[in-house]
Short mmCIF file of N, CA, C and O in Angstrom, two decimals:
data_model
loop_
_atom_site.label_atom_id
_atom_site.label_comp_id
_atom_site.label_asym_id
_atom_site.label_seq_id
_atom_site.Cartn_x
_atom_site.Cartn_y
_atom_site.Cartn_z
N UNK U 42 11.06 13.42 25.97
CA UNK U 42 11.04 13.55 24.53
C UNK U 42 10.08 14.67 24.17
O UNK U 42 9.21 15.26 24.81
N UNK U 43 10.49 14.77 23.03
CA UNK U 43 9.30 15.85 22.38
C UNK U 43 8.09 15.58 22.06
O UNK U 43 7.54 14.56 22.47
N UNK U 44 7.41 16.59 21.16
CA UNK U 44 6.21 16.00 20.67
C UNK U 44 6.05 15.41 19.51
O UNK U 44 5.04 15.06 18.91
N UNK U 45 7.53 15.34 19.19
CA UNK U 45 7.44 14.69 17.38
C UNK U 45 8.51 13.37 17.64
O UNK U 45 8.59 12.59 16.68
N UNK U 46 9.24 13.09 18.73
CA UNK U 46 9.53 12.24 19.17
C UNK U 46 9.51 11.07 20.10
O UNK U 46 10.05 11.42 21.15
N UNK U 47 9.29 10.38 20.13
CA UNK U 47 9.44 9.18 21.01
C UNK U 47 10.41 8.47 21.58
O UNK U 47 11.43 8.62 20.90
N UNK U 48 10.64 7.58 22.74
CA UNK U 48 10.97 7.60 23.59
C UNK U 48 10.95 5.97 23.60
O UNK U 48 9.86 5.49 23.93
N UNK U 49 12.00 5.03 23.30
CA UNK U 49 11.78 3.58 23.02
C UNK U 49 12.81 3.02 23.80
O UNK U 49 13.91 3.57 23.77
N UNK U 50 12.59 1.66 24.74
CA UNK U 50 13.06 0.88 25.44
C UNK U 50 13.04 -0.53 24.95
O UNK U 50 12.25 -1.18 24.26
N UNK U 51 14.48 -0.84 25.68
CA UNK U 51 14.56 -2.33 24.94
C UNK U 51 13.84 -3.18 25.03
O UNK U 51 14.07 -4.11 24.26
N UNK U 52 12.42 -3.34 26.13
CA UNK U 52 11.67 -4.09 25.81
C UNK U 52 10.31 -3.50 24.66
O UNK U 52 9.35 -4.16 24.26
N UNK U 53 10.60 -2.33 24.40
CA UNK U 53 9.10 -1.74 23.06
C UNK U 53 10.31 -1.77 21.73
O UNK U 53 9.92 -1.95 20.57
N UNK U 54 11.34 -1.65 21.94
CA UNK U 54 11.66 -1.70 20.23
C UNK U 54 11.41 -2.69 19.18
O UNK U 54 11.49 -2.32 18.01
N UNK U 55 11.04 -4.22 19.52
CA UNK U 55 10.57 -4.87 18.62
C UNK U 55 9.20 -4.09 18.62
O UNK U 55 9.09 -3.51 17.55
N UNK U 56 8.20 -3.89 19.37
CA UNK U 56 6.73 -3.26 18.88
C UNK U 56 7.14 -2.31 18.36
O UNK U 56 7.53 -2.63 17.24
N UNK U 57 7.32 -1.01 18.60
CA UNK U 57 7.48 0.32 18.19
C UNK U 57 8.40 0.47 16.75
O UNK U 57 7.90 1.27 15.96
N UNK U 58 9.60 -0.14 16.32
CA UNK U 58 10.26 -0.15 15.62
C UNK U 58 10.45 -0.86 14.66
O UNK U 58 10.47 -0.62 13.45
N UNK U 59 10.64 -2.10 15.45
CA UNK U 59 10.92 -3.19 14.10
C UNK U 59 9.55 -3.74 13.68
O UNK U 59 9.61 -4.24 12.56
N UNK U 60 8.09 -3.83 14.35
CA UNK U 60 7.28 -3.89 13.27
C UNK U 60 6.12 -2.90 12.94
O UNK U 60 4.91 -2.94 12.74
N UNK U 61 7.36 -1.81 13.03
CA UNK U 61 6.35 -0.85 13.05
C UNK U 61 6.12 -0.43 11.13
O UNK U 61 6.95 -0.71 10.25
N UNK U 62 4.82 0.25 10.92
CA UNK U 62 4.49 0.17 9.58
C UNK U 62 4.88 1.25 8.56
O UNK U 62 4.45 1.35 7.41
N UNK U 63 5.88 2.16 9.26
CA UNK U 63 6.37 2.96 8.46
C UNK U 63 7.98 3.15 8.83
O UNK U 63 8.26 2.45 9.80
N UNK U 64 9.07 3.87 8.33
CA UNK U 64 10.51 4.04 8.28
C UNK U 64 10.20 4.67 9.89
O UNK U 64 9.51 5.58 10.36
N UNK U 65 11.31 3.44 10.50
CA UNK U 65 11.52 4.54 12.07
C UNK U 65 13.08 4.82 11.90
O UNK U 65 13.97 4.05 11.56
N UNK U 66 13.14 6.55 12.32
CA UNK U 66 14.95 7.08 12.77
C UNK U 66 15.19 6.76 14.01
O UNK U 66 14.59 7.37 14.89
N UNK U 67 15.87 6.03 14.24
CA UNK U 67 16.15 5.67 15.73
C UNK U 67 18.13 6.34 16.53
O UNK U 67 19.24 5.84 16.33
N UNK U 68 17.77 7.41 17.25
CA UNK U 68 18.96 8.03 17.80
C UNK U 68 19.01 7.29 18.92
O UNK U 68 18.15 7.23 19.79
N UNK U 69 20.21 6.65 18.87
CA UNK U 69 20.78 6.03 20.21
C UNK U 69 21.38 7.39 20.79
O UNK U 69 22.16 7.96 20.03
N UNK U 70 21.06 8.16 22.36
CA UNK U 70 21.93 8.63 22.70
C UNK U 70 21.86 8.91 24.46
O UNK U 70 21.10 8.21 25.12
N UNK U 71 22.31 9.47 24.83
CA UNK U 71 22.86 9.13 26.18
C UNK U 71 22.55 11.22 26.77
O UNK U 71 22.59 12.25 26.10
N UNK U 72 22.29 11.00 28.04
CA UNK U 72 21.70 12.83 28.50
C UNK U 72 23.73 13.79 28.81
O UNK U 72 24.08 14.97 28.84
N UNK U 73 24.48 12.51 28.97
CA UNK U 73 25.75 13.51 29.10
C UNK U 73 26.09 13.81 28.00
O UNK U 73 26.94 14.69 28.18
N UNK U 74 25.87 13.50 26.09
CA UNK U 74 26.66 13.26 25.66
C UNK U 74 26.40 14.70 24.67
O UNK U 74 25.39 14.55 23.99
N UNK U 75 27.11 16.07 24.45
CA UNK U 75 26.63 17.25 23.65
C UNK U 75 26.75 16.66 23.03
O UNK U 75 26.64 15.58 23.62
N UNK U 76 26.96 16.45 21.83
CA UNK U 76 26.55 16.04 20.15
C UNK U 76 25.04 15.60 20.19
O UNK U 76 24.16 16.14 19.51
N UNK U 77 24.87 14.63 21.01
CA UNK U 77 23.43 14.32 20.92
C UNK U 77 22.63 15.53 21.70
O UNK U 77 21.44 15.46 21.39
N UNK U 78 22.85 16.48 22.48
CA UNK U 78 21.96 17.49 22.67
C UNK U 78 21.80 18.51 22.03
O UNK U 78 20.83 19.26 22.06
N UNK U 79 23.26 18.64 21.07
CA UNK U 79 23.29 19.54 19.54
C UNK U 79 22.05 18.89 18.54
O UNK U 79 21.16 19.62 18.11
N UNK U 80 22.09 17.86 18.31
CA UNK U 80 20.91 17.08 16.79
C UNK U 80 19.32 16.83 17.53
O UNK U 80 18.30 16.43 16.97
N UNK U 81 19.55 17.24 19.06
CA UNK U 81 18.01 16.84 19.66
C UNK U 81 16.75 17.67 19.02
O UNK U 81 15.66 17.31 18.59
N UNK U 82 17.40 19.00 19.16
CA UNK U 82 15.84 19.94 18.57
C UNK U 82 15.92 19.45 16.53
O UNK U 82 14.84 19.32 15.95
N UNK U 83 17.07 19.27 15.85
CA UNK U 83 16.68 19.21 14.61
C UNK U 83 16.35 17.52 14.33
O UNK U 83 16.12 17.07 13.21
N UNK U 84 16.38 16.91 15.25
CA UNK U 84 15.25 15.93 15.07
C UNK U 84 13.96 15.60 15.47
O UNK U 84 13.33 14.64 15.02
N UNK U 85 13.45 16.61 16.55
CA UNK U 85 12.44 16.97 16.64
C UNK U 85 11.66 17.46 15.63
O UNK U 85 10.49 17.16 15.44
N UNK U 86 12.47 18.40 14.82
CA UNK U 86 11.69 19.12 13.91
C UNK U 86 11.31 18.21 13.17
O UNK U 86 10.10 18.09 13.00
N UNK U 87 12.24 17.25 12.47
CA UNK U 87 12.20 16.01 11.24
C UNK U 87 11.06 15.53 11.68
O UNK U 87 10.24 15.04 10.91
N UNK U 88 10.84 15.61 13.12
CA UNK U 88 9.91 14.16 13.23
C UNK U 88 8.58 14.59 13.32
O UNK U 88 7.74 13.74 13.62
N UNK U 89 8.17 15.92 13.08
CA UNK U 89 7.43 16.80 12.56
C UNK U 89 6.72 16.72 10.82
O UNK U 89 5.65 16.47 10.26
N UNK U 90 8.33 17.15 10.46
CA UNK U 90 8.09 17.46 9.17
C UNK U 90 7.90 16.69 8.17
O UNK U 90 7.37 17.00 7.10
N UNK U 91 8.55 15.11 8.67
CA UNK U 91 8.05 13.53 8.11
C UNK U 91 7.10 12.97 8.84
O UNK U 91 7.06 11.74 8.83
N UNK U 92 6.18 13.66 9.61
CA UNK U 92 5.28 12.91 10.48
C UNK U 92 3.75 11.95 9.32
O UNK U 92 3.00 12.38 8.45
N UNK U 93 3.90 10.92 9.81
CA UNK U 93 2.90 10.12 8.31
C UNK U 93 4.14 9.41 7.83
O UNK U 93 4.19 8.19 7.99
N UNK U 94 5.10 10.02 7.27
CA UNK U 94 6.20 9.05 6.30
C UNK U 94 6.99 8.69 7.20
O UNK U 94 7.65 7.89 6.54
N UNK U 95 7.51 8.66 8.39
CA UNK U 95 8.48 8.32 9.57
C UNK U 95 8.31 8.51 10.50
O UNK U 95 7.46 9.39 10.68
N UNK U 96 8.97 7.84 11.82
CA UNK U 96 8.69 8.09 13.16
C UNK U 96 10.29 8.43 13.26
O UNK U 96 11.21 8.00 12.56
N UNK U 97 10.33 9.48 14.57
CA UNK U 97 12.21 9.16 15.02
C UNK U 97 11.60 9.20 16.65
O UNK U 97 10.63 9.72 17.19
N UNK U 98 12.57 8.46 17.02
CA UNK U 98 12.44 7.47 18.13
C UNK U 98 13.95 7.56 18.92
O UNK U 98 14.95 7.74 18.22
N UNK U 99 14.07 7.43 20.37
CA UNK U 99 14.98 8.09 20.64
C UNK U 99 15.65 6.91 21.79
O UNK U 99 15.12 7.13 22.88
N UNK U 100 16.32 6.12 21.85
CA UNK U 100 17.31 5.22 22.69
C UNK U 100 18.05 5.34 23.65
O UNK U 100 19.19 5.09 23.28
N UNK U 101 18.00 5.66 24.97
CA UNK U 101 19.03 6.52 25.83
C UNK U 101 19.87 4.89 25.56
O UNK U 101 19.25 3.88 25.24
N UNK U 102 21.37 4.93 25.78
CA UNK U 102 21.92 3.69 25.76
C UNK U 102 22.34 3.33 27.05
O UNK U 102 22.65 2.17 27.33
N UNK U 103 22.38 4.72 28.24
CA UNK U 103 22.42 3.68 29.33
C UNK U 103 21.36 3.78 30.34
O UNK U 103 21.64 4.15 31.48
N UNK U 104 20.28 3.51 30.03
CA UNK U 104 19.18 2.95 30.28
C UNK U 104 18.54 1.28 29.43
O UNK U 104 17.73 0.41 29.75
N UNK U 105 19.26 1.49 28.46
CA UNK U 105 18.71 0.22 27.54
C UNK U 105 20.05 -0.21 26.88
O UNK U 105 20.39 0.08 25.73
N UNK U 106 20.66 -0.86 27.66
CA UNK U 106 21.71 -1.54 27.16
C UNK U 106 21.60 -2.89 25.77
O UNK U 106 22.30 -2.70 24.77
N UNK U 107 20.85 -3.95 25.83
CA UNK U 107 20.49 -4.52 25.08
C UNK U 107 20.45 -4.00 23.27
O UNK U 107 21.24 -4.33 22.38
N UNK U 108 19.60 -3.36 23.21
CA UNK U 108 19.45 -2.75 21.51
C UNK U 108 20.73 -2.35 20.90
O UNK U 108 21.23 -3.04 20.01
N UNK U 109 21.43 -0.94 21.48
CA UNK U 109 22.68 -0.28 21.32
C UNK U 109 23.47 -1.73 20.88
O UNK U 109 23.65 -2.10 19.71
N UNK U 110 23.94 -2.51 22.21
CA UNK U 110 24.73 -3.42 21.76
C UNK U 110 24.36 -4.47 20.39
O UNK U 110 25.21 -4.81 19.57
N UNK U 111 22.48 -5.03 20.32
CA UNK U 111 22.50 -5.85 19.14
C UNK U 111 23.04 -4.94 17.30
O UNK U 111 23.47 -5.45 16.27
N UNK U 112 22.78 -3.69 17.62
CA UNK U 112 23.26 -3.15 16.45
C UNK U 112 24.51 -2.50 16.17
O UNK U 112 24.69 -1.93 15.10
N UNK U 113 25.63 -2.58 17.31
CA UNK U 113 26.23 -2.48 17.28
C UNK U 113 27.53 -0.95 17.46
O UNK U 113 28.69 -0.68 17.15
N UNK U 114 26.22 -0.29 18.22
CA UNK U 114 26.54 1.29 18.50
C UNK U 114 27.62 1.37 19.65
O UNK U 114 27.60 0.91 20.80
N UNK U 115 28.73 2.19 18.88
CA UNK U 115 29.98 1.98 19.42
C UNK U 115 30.12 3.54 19.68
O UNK U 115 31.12 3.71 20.38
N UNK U 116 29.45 4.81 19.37
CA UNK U 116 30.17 5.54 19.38
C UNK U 116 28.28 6.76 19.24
O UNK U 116 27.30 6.49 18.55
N UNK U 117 28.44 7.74 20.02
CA UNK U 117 27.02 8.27 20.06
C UNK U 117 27.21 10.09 19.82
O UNK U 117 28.07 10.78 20.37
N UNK U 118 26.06 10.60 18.80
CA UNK U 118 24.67 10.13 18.39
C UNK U 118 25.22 9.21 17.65
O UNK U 118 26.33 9.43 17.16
N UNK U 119 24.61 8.11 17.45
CA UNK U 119 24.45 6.86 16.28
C UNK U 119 23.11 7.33 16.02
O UNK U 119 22.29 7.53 16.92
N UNK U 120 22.82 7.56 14.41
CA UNK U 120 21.26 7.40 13.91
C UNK U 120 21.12 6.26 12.78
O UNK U 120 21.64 6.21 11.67
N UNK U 121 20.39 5.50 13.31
CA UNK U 121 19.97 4.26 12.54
C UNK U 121 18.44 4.20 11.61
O UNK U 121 17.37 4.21 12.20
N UNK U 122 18.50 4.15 10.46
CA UNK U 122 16.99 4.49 9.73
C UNK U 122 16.57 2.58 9.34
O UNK U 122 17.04 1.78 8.53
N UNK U 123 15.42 2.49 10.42
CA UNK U 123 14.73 1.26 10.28
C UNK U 123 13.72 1.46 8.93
O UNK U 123 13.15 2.51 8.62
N UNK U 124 13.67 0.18 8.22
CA UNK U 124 12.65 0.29 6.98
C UNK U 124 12.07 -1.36 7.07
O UNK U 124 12.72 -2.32 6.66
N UNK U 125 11.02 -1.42 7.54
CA UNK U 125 10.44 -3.01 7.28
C UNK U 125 11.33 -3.95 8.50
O UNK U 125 11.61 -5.12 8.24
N UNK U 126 11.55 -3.61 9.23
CA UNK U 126 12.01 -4.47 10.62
C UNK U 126 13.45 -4.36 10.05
O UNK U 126 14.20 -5.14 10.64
N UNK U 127 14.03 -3.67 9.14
CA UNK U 127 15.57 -3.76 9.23
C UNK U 127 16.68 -2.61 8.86
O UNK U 127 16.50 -1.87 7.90
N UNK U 128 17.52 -2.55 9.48
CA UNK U 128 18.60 -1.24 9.30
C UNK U 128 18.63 -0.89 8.32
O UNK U 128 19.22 -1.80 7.74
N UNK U 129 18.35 -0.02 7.47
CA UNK U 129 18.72 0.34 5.79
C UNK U 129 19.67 1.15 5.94
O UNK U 129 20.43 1.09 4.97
N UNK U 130 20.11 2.17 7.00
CA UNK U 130 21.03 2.74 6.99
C UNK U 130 21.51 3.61 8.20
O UNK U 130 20.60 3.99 8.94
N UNK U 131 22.90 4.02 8.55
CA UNK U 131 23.40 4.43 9.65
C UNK U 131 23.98 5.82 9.36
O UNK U 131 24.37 6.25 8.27
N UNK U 132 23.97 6.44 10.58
CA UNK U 132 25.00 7.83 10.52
C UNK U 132 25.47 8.17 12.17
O UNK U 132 24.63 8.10 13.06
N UNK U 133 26.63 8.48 12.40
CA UNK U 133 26.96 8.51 13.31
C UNK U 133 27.60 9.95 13.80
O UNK U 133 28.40 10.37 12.97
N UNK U 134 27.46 10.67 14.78
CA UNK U 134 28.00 12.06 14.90
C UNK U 134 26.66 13.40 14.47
O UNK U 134 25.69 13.32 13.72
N UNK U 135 27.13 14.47 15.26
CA UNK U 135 25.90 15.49 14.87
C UNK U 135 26.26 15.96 13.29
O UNK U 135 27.27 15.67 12.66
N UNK U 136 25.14 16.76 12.86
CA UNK U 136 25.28 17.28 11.48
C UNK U 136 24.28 18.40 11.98
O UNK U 136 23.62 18.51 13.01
N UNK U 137 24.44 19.27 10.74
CA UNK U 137 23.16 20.64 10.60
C UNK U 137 21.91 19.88 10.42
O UNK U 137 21.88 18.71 10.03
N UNK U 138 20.76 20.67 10.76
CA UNK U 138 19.77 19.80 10.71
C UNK U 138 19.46 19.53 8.43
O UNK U 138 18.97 18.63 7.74
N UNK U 139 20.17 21.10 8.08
CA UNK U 139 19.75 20.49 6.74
C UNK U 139 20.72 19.43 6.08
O UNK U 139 20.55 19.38 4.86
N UNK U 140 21.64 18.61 6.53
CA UNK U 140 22.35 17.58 6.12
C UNK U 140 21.53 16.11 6.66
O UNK U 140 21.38 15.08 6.01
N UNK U 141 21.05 16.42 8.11
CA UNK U 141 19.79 15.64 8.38
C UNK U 141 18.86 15.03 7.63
O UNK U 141 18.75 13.85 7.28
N UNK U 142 18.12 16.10 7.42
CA UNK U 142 17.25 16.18 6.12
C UNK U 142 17.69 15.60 4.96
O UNK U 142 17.05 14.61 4.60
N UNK U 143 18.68 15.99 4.22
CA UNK U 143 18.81 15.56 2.57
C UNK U 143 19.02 13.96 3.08
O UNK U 143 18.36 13.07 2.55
N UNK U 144 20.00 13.66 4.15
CA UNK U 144 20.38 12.20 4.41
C UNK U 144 19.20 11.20 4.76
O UNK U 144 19.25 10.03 4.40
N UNK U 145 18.45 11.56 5.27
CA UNK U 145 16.86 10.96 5.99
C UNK U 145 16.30 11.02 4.65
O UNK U 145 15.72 9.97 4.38
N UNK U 146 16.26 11.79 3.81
CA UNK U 146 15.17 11.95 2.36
C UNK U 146 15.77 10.97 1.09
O UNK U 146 15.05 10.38 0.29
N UNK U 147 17.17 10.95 1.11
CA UNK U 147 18.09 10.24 0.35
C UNK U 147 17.77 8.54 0.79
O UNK U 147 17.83 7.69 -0.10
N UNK U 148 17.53 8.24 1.85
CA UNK U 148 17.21 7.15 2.31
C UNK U 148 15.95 6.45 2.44
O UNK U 148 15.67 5.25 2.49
N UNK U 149 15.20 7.58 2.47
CA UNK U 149 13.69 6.70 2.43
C UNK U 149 13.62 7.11 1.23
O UNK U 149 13.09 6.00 1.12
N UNK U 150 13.61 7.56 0.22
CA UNK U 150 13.35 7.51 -1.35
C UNK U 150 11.87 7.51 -1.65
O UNK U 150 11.48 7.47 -2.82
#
């Protein structure tokens, strides 16, 4: 991972995520899959540029089978925005990093 990202396993995502004290972005994604190596550097940046207001946090799914499946990630990148231990909202597939942005900003409000 980067330096604005983290690196979460199915046994740290209840610590790291769900009670964690600010909005975590959580990318489920996998090292074969391009789309997720297309959105890797512009979520690095995010996790920069919201650093204090968000964490993004990063899920390989086949290394951590468990999580992917409780939320139901069928199809990868999946980005899931945790708020208070619970999903507030999903996006699935790469985007520009500035569609990133407005969608991540539109959501934490």
């Amino acid at each position: 991972m980067g330096e604005n990202t983290i690196a979460v396993s199915d046994d740290q995502f209840k610590t790291l995520v769900l009670d964690s004290k600010e909005p975590v972005l959580v990318d489920f994604w996998a090292e074969w899959c391009g789309p997720c190596k297309m959105i890797a550097p512009a979520l690095e940046e995010l996790g920069g540029e919201f650093k204090g207001r968000m964490t993004v946090a990063k899920v390989d799914i086949d290394n951590n089978l468990r999580t992917p499946n409780e939320y139901g990630v069928r199809s990868i990148p999946t980005l899931v925005l945790f708020k208070d231990g619970k999903p507030v909202a999903q996006q699935t597939g790469a985007m520009p990093k500035s569609q990133l942005k407005a969608w991540v900003e539109s959501k934490l409000g």
